Every structure is written in structure tokens, then in C-alpha cells.
């Protein structure tokens, strides 16, 4: 969820900001290029014609760091946690099945 908010949520924010803050007379930056440059030109100063708002460089750098930190979580830790959760649920359901059944007594062998 954090990964999606960092990318798609920020893109939606830029769309609304561009609609409300930029006027038609100025050169408006391409939002797709802004999003691509957010990753390709990480930490470098943003060109004047590509800047939407003040401190955009710092906001984008923080979002990129959050998105990069989320990748190992999504591909590493989360599947392990899901596997452990399913294994514990499987054990819990298998023990609950045997509780309700009557166990047959074996006949003693002579």
C-alpha cells in the first residue's frame, strides 16, 4: 500500500496540483516525465521548467526512498509472514476437525 501511495498517489497529487496551481500561460511540465525523472535523476536538482512547486526535489527523494524500502518488504518478508500465517491456520483447522469426531476404540487383540 505504501508503494502504491508513493507512486500513484503522488501522480494523482501532481495532476490536481497542476490543474489548480498552474495557469495556461506558463510552460507546464509533463507529469509523466516528472515521474520518470523522479527515479532516474534521484537527488539531482530539478530543472526550472520541470518544477511544479517549491521543495519538490526533497518530497520526491523521500517518496523514492519509501518506495525502494517497500520492495524488499513486498518480495521478501511479506510472503514469509503469509506462509507462517497459513501454516498456523492449517494446524488450527486440523486440530478442530478431530475434536468434534468420536474416536473409535480399537478392539483388543488376543
mmCIF file of N, CA and C in Angstrom:
data_model
loop_
_atom_site.group_PDB
_atom_site.id
_atom_site.type_symbol
_atom_site.label_atom_id
_atom_site.label_comp_id
_atom_site.label_asym_id
_atom_site.label_seq_id
_atom_site.Cartn_x
_atom_site.Cartn_y
_atom_site.Cartn_z
ATOM 1 N N UNK A 1 0.815 -1.183 0.000
ATOM 2 C CA UNK A 1 0.000 0.000 0.000
ATOM 3 C C UNK A 1 0.868 1.260 0.000
ATOM 4 N N UNK A 2 1.935 1.239 0.774
ATOM 5 C CA UNK A 2 2.830 2.397 0.816
ATOM 6 C C UNK A 2 3.477 2.604 -0.545
ATOM 7 N N UNK A 3 3.859 1.498 -1.195
ATOM 8 C CA UNK A 3 4.486 1.575 -2.519
ATOM 9 C C UNK A 3 3.546 2.245 -3.518
ATOM 10 N N UNK A 4 2.291 1.828 -3.521
ATOM 11 C CA UNK A 4 1.328 2.418 -4.447
ATOM 12 C C UNK A 4 1.056 3.881 -4.133
ATOM 13 N N UNK A 5 0.987 4.211 -2.860
ATOM 14 C CA UNK A 5 0.765 5.607 -2.491
ATOM 15 C C UNK A 5 1.930 6.491 -2.900
ATOM 16 N N UNK A 6 3.136 5.942 -2.812
ATOM 17 C CA UNK A 6 4.309 6.723 -3.200
ATOM 18 C C UNK A 6 4.310 7.023 -4.693
ATOM 19 N N UNK A 7 3.810 6.117 -5.489
ATOM 20 C CA UNK A 7 3.846 6.329 -6.936
ATOM 21 C C UNK A 7 2.533 6.878 -7.481
ATOM 22 N N UNK A 8 1.475 6.121 -7.337
ATOM 23 C CA UNK A 8 0.199 6.511 -7.930
ATOM 24 C C UNK A 8 -0.430 7.681 -7.168
ATOM 25 N N UNK A 9 -0.349 7.644 -5.853
ATOM 26 C CA UNK A 9 -0.895 8.746 -5.062
ATOM 27 C C UNK A 9 -0.194 10.065 -5.350
ATOM 28 N N UNK A 10 1.131 9.997 -5.501
ATOM 29 C CA UNK A 10 1.875 11.218 -5.819
ATOM 30 C C UNK A 10 1.536 11.724 -7.220
ATOM 31 N N UNK A 11 1.343 10.798 -8.158
ATOM 32 C CA UNK A 11 0.949 11.200 -9.506
ATOM 33 C C UNK A 11 -0.421 11.881 -9.486
ATOM 34 N N UNK A 12 -1.360 11.348 -8.722
ATOM 35 C CA UNK A 12 -2.681 11.983 -8.599
ATOM 36 C C UNK A 12 -2.569 13.365 -7.956
ATOM 37 N N UNK A 13 -1.705 13.474 -6.934
ATOM 38 C CA UNK A 13 -1.477 14.781 -6.317
ATOM 39 C C UNK A 13 -0.942 15.778 -7.341
ATOM 40 N N UNK A 14 0.016 15.337 -8.166
ATOM 41 C CA UNK A 14 0.575 16.242 -9.178
ATOM 42 C C UNK A 14 -0.471 16.648 -10.208
ATOM 43 N N UNK A 15 -1.366 15.741 -10.566
ATOM 44 C CA UNK A 15 -2.422 16.075 -11.527
ATOM 45 C C UNK A 15 -3.315 17.180 -10.968
ATOM 46 N N UNK A 16 -3.784 16.985 -9.729
ATOM 47 C CA UNK A 16 -4.651 18.006 -9.130
ATOM 48 C C UNK A 16 -3.899 19.317 -8.910
ATOM 49 N N UNK A 17 -2.650 19.240 -8.507
ATOM 50 C CA UNK A 17 -1.873 20.456 -8.304
ATOM 51 C C UNK A 17 -1.703 21.214 -9.616
ATOM 52 N N UNK A 18 -1.444 20.469 -10.685
ATOM 53 C CA UNK A 18 -1.271 21.104 -11.990
ATOM 54 C C UNK A 18 -2.578 21.742 -12.467
ATOM 55 N N UNK A 19 -3.713 21.107 -12.188
ATOM 56 C CA UNK A 19 -4.993 21.688 -12.578
ATOM 57 C C UNK A 19 -5.275 22.988 -11.855
ATOM 58 N N UNK A 20 -4.985 23.023 -10.552
ATOM 59 C CA UNK A 20 -5.374 24.177 -9.752
ATOM 60 C C UNK A 20 -4.305 25.266 -9.656
ATOM 61 N N UNK A 21 -3.036 24.910 -9.695
ATOM 62 C CA UNK A 21 -1.992 25.900 -9.441
ATOM 63 C C UNK A 21 -1.361 26.475 -10.707
ATOM 64 N N UNK A 22 -1.264 25.703 -11.752
ATOM 65 C CA UNK A 22 -0.610 26.188 -12.973
ATOM 66 C C UNK A 22 -1.632 26.860 -13.870
ATOM 67 N N UNK A 23 -1.224 27.980 -14.442
ATOM 68 C CA UNK A 23 -2.117 28.641 -15.385
ATOM 69 C C UNK A 23 -1.703 28.276 -16.816
ATOM 70 N N UNK A 24 -2.540 28.600 -17.773
ATOM 71 C CA UNK A 24 -2.326 28.183 -19.161
ATOM 72 C C UNK A 24 -1.231 28.980 -19.858
ATOM 73 N N UNK A 25 -0.851 30.111 -19.303
ATOM 74 C CA UNK A 25 0.133 30.968 -19.978
ATOM 75 C C UNK A 25 1.568 30.518 -19.737
ATOM 76 N N UNK A 26 1.817 29.800 -18.669
ATOM 77 C CA UNK A 26 3.187 29.361 -18.369
ATOM 78 C C UNK A 26 3.444 27.988 -18.984
ATOM 79 N N UNK A 27 4.712 27.667 -19.098
ATOM 80 C CA UNK A 27 5.088 26.346 -19.590
ATOM 81 C C UNK A 27 4.816 25.338 -18.485
ATOM 82 N N UNK A 28 4.023 24.330 -18.797
ATOM 83 C CA UNK A 28 3.656 23.333 -17.800
ATOM 84 C C UNK A 28 4.477 22.062 -18.008
ATOM 85 N N UNK A 29 5.029 21.530 -16.939
ATOM 86 C CA UNK A 29 5.843 20.324 -17.074
ATOM 87 C C UNK A 29 4.981 19.097 -17.356
ATOM 88 N N UNK A 30 5.573 18.145 -18.039
ATOM 89 C CA UNK A 30 4.901 16.876 -18.297
ATOM 90 C C UNK A 30 4.960 16.028 -17.032
ATOM 91 N N UNK A 31 3.808 15.547 -16.593
ATOM 92 C CA UNK A 31 3.762 14.782 -15.354
ATOM 93 C C UNK A 31 4.425 13.419 -15.504
ATOM 94 N N UNK A 32 4.317 12.823 -16.679
ATOM 95 C CA UNK A 32 4.958 11.536 -16.922
ATOM 96 C C UNK A 32 6.477 11.673 -16.852
ATOM 97 N N UNK A 33 6.999 12.723 -17.446
ATOM 98 C CA UNK A 33 8.446 12.964 -17.392
ATOM 99 C C UNK A 33 8.882 13.262 -15.963
ATOM 100 N N UNK A 34 8.060 13.992 -15.210
ATOM 101 C CA UNK A 34 8.378 14.258 -13.798
ATOM 102 C C UNK A 34 8.472 12.960 -13.001
ATOM 103 N N UNK A 35 7.531 12.050 -13.237
ATOM 104 C CA UNK A 35 7.527 10.784 -12.507
ATOM 105 C C UNK A 35 8.717 9.910 -12.902
ATOM 106 N N UNK A 36 9.064 9.893 -14.176
ATOM 107 C CA UNK A 36 10.224 9.109 -14.630
ATOM 108 C C UNK A 36 11.504 9.707 -14.080
ATOM 109 N N UNK A 37 11.637 11.017 -14.149
ATOM 110 C CA UNK A 37 12.851 11.675 -13.654
ATOM 111 C C UNK A 37 12.994 11.561 -12.138
ATOM 112 N N UNK A 38 11.878 11.331 -11.457
ATOM 113 C CA UNK A 38 11.922 11.147 -10.012
ATOM 114 C C UNK A 38 12.828 9.970 -9.659
ATOM 115 N N UNK A 39 12.820 8.924 -10.477
ATOM 116 C CA UNK A 39 13.662 7.753 -10.234
ATOM 117 C C UNK A 39 15.008 7.857 -10.942
ATOM 118 N N UNK A 40 15.003 8.341 -12.176
ATOM 119 C CA UNK A 40 16.246 8.366 -12.950
ATOM 120 C C UNK A 40 17.226 9.434 -12.474
ATOM 121 N N UNK A 41 16.723 10.571 -12.048
ATOM 122 C CA UNK A 41 17.583 11.669 -11.594
ATOM 123 C C UNK A 41 17.409 11.884 -10.095
ATOM 124 N N UNK A 42 17.507 10.797 -9.344
ATOM 125 C CA UNK A 42 17.285 10.841 -7.905
ATOM 126 C C UNK A 42 18.306 11.756 -7.228
ATOM 127 N N UNK A 43 17.826 12.714 -6.461
ATOM 128 C CA UNK A 43 18.682 13.596 -5.684
ATOM 129 C C UNK A 43 19.269 14.770 -6.435
ATOM 130 N N UNK A 44 19.186 14.779 -7.748
ATOM 131 C CA UNK A 44 19.753 15.896 -8.509
ATOM 132 C C UNK A 44 18.731 17.039 -8.575
ATOM 133 N N UNK A 45 19.219 18.260 -8.777
ATOM 134 C CA UNK A 45 18.288 19.406 -8.842
ATOM 135 C C UNK A 45 17.329 19.272 -10.020
ATOM 136 N N UNK A 46 16.107 19.734 -9.825
ATOM 137 C CA UNK A 46 15.086 19.669 -10.875
ATOM 138 C C UNK A 46 15.207 20.913 -11.742
ATOM 139 N N UNK A 47 15.117 20.698 -13.049
ATOM 140 C CA UNK A 47 15.200 21.829 -13.977
ATOM 141 C C UNK A 47 14.042 22.787 -13.740
ATOM 142 N N UNK A 48 14.271 24.043 -13.988
ATOM 143 C CA UNK A 48 13.280 25.080 -13.679
ATOM 144 C C UNK A 48 11.962 24.862 -14.415
ATOM 145 N N UNK A 49 12.020 24.445 -15.664
ATOM 146 C CA UNK A 49 10.773 24.254 -16.424
ATOM 147 C C UNK A 49 10.021 22.976 -16.027
ATOM 148 N N UNK A 50 10.691 22.080 -15.295
ATOM 149 C CA UNK A 50 10.061 20.836 -14.853
ATOM 150 C C UNK A 50 9.556 20.914 -13.412
ATOM 151 N N UNK A 51 9.790 22.009 -12.732
ATOM 152 C CA UNK A 51 9.415 22.113 -11.320
ATOM 153 C C UNK A 51 7.985 22.624 -11.177
ATOM 154 N N UNK A 52 7.192 21.886 -10.419
ATOM 155 C CA UNK A 52 5.803 22.272 -10.165
ATOM 156 C C UNK A 52 5.667 23.153 -8.930
ATOM 157 N N UNK A 53 6.395 22.831 -7.877
ATOM 158 C CA UNK A 53 6.247 23.549 -6.609
ATOM 159 C C UNK A 53 7.598 23.581 -5.894
ATOM 160 N N UNK A 54 7.684 24.414 -4.868
ATOM 161 C CA UNK A 54 8.922 24.541 -4.096
ATOM 162 C C UNK A 54 9.180 23.259 -3.309
ATOM 163 N N UNK A 55 10.416 22.921 -3.126
ATOM 164 C CA UNK A 55 10.863 21.738 -2.378
ATOM 165 C C UNK A 55 10.394 20.425 -2.998
ATOM 166 N N UNK A 56 10.108 20.435 -4.280
ATOM 167 C CA UNK A 56 9.676 19.229 -4.983
ATOM 168 C C UNK A 56 10.774 18.168 -4.956
ATOM 169 N N UNK A 57 12.004 18.589 -5.043
ATOM 170 C CA UNK A 57 13.146 17.669 -5.045
ATOM 171 C C UNK A 57 13.175 16.833 -3.762
ATOM 172 N N UNK A 58 12.937 17.454 -2.629
ATOM 173 C CA UNK A 58 13.013 16.750 -1.347
ATOM 174 C C UNK A 58 11.824 15.800 -1.141
ATOM 175 N N UNK A 59 10.649 16.246 -1.576
ATOM 176 C CA UNK A 59 9.463 15.391 -1.473
ATOM 177 C C UNK A 59 9.641 14.150 -2.340
ATOM 178 N N UNK A 60 10.102 14.346 -3.568
ATOM 179 C CA UNK A 60 10.283 13.221 -4.476
ATOM 180 C C UNK A 60 11.370 12.275 -3.982
ATOM 181 N N UNK A 61 12.434 12.808 -3.421
ATOM 182 C CA UNK A 61 13.503 11.954 -2.890
ATOM 183 C C UNK A 61 12.984 11.097 -1.737
ATOM 184 N N UNK A 62 12.187 11.676 -0.868
ATOM 185 C CA UNK A 62 11.629 10.913 0.251
ATOM 186 C C UNK A 62 10.682 9.823 -0.245
ATOM 187 N N UNK A 63 9.875 10.126 -1.258
ATOM 188 C CA UNK A 63 8.957 9.124 -1.800
ATOM 189 C C UNK A 63 9.700 7.983 -2.495
ATOM 190 N N UNK A 64 10.780 8.308 -3.170
ATOM 191 C CA UNK A 64 11.581 7.259 -3.822
ATOM 192 C C UNK A 64 12.212 6.354 -2.774
ATOM 193 N N UNK A 65 12.723 6.934 -1.708
ATOM 194 C CA UNK A 65 13.322 6.120 -0.643
ATOM 195 C C UNK A 65 12.267 5.197 -0.030
ATOM 196 N N UNK A 66 11.071 5.715 0.241
ATOM 197 C CA UNK A 66 9.996 4.874 0.779
ATOM 198 C C UNK A 66 9.626 3.743 -0.180
ATOM 199 N N UNK A 67 9.541 4.054 -1.461
ATOM 200 C CA UNK A 67 9.189 3.033 -2.451
ATOM 201 C C UNK A 67 10.271 1.967 -2.547
ATOM 202 N N UNK A 68 11.530 2.364 -2.504
ATOM 203 C CA UNK A 68 12.632 1.400 -2.594
ATOM 204 C C UNK A 68 12.690 0.534 -1.339
ATOM 205 N N UNK A 69 12.394 1.088 -0.186
ATOM 206 C CA UNK A 69 12.383 0.307 1.052
ATOM 207 C C UNK A 69 11.235 -0.706 1.036
ATOM 208 N N UNK A 70 10.133 -0.375 0.377
ATOM 209 C CA UNK A 70 8.980 -1.281 0.329
ATOM 210 C C UNK A 70 9.211 -2.500 -0.559
ATOM 211 N N UNK A 71 10.106 -2.423 -1.524
ATOM 212 C CA UNK A 71 10.313 -3.542 -2.451
ATOM 213 C C UNK A 71 10.814 -4.793 -1.731
ATOM 214 N N UNK A 72 11.857 -4.730 -0.892
ATOM 215 C CA UNK A 72 12.246 -5.954 -0.178
ATOM 216 C C UNK A 72 11.152 -6.460 0.757
ATOM 217 N N UNK A 73 10.371 -5.570 1.317
ATOM 218 C CA UNK A 73 9.270 -5.985 2.182
ATOM 219 C C UNK A 73 8.231 -6.773 1.380
ATOM 220 N N UNK A 74 7.896 -6.288 0.176
ATOM 221 C CA UNK A 74 6.884 -6.961 -0.633
ATOM 222 C C UNK A 74 7.362 -8.318 -1.133
ATOM 223 N N UNK A 75 8.626 -8.418 -1.540
ATOM 224 C CA UNK A 75 9.119 -9.648 -2.145
ATOM 225 C C UNK A 75 9.805 -10.590 -1.164
ATOM 226 N N UNK A 76 10.135 -10.117 0.025
ATOM 227 C CA UNK A 76 10.839 -10.962 0.977
ATOM 228 C C UNK A 76 10.054 -11.275 2.223
ATOM 229 N N UNK A 77 9.838 -10.289 3.029
ATOM 230 C CA UNK A 77 9.255 -10.517 4.354
ATOM 231 C C UNK A 77 7.770 -10.859 4.289
ATOM 232 N N UNK A 78 7.019 -10.189 3.464
ATOM 233 C CA UNK A 78 5.574 -10.421 3.444
ATOM 234 C C UNK A 78 5.209 -11.846 3.025
ATOM 235 N N UNK A 79 5.815 -12.447 1.988
ATOM 236 C CA UNK A 79 5.482 -13.839 1.677
ATOM 237 C C UNK A 79 5.824 -14.817 2.796
ATOM 238 N N UNK A 80 6.905 -14.576 3.512
ATOM 239 C CA UNK A 80 7.271 -15.451 4.631
ATOM 240 C C UNK A 80 6.225 -15.353 5.735
ATOM 241 N N UNK A 81 5.784 -14.149 6.042
ATOM 242 C CA UNK A 81 4.769 -13.951 7.067
ATOM 243 C C UNK A 81 3.448 -14.595 6.639
ATOM 244 N N UNK A 82 3.077 -14.441 5.366
ATOM 245 C CA UNK A 82 1.852 -15.070 4.864
ATOM 246 C C UNK A 82 1.935 -16.588 4.970
ATOM 247 N N UNK A 83 3.084 -17.162 4.640
ATOM 248 C CA UNK A 83 3.263 -18.615 4.724
ATOM 249 C C UNK A 83 3.124 -19.092 6.170
ATOM 250 N N UNK A 84 3.740 -18.381 7.095
ATOM 251 C CA UNK A 84 3.637 -18.758 8.502
ATOM 252 C C UNK A 84 2.195 -18.637 8.993
ATOM 253 N N UNK A 85 1.491 -17.625 8.571
ATOM 254 C CA UNK A 85 0.100 -17.429 8.970
ATOM 255 C C UNK A 85 -0.779 -18.568 8.439
ATOM 256 N N UNK A 86 -0.584 -18.927 7.174
ATOM 257 C CA UNK A 86 -1.379 -20.020 6.598
ATOM 258 C C UNK A 86 -1.049 -21.349 7.247
ATOM 259 N N UNK A 87 0.207 -21.578 7.575
ATOM 260 C CA UNK A 87 0.584 -22.819 8.235
ATOM 261 C C UNK A 87 -0.050 -22.916 9.615
ATOM 262 N N UNK A 88 -0.090 -21.824 10.350
ATOM 263 C CA UNK A 88 -0.715 -21.861 11.678
ATOM 264 C C UNK A 88 -2.220 -22.054 11.563
ATOM 265 N N UNK A 89 -2.839 -21.470 10.543
ATOM 266 C CA UNK A 89 -4.279 -21.680 10.333
ATOM 267 C C UNK A 89 -4.575 -23.125 9.941
ATOM 268 N N UNK A 90 -3.692 -23.712 9.153
ATOM 269 C CA UNK A 90 -3.890 -25.096 8.734
ATOM 270 C C UNK A 90 -3.816 -26.026 9.936
ATOM 271 N N UNK A 91 -2.860 -25.769 10.843
ATOM 272 C CA UNK A 91 -2.748 -26.572 12.055
ATOM 273 C C UNK A 91 -3.976 -26.402 12.943
ATOM 274 N N UNK A 92 -4.471 -25.182 13.033
ATOM 275 C CA UNK A 92 -5.633 -24.914 13.884
ATOM 276 C C UNK A 92 -6.879 -25.605 13.337
ATOM 277 N N UNK A 93 -7.060 -25.619 12.026
ATOM 278 C CA UNK A 93 -8.241 -26.265 11.457
ATOM 279 C C UNK A 93 -8.130 -27.781 11.534
ATOM 280 N N UNK A 94 -6.936 -28.328 11.423
ATOM 281 C CA UNK A 94 -6.800 -29.785 11.504
ATOM 282 C C UNK A 94 -7.068 -30.282 12.931
ATOM 283 N N UNK A 95 -6.698 -29.536 13.940
ATOM 284 C CA UNK A 95 -6.986 -29.959 15.313
ATOM 285 C C UNK A 95 -8.452 -29.769 15.654
ATOM 286 N N UNK A 96 -9.111 -28.792 15.069
ATOM 287 C CA UNK A 96 -10.529 -28.587 15.360
ATOM 288 C C UNK A 96 -11.375 -29.668 14.707
ATOM 289 N N UNK A 97 -10.922 -30.253 13.620
ATOM 290 C CA UNK A 97 -11.667 -31.321 12.966
ATOM 291 C C UNK A 97 -11.679 -32.584 13.814
ATOM 292 N N UNK A 98 -10.580 -32.867 14.461
ATOM 293 C CA UNK A 98 -10.505 -34.092 15.251
ATOM 294 C C UNK A 98 -11.219 -33.946 16.587
ATOM 295 N N UNK A 99 -11.437 -32.751 17.041
ATOM 296 C CA UNK A 99 -12.107 -32.556 18.335
ATOM 297 C C UNK A 99 -13.580 -32.947 18.272
ATOM 298 N N UNK A 100 -14.238 -32.686 17.172
ATOM 299 C CA UNK A 100 -15.655 -32.956 17.073
ATOM 300 C C UNK A 100 -15.979 -34.413 16.784
ATOM 301 N N UNK A 101 -15.059 -35.163 16.274
ATOM 302 C CA UNK A 101 -15.309 -36.551 15.908
ATOM 303 C C UNK A 101 -15.094 -37.466 17.099
ATOM 304 N N UNK A 102 -15.870 -38.521 17.083
ATOM 305 C CA UNK A 102 -15.667 -39.545 18.103
ATOM 306 C C UNK A 102 -14.578 -40.477 17.617
ATOM 307 N N UNK A 103 -13.700 -40.744 18.477
ATOM 308 C CA UNK A 103 -12.623 -41.653 18.112
ATOM 309 C C UNK A 103 -13.068 -43.089 18.332
ATOM 310 N N UNK A 104 -12.761 -43.906 17.384
ATOM 311 C CA UNK A 104 -13.097 -45.319 17.516
ATOM 312 C C UNK A 104 -12.087 -46.015 18.388
ATOM 313 N N UNK A 105 -12.614 -46.853 19.216
ATOM 314 C CA UNK A 105 -11.712 -47.633 20.047
ATOM 315 C C UNK A 105 -11.308 -48.880 19.284
ATOM 316 N N UNK A 106 -10.083 -49.172 19.392
ATOM 317 C CA UNK A 106 -9.619 -50.393 18.753
ATOM 318 C C UNK A 106 -9.973 -51.594 19.619
ATOM 319 N N UNK A 107 -10.311 -52.622 18.951
ATOM 320 C CA UNK A 107 -10.599 -53.837 19.680
ATOM 321 C C UNK A 107 -9.280 -54.469 20.129
ATOM 322 N N UNK A 108 -9.275 -54.916 21.335
ATOM 323 C CA UNK A 108 -8.032 -55.557 21.778
ATOM 324 C C UNK A 108 -7.809 -56.865 21.044
ATOM 325 N N UNK A 109 -6.604 -57.044 20.688
ATOM 326 C CA UNK A 109 -6.257 -58.287 20.005
ATOM 327 C C UNK A 109 -5.868 -59.326 21.015
ATOM 328 N N UNK A 110 -6.255 -60.527 20.737
ATOM 329 C CA UNK A 110 -5.983 -61.581 21.717
ATOM 330 C C UNK A 110 -4.721 -62.308 21.471
#
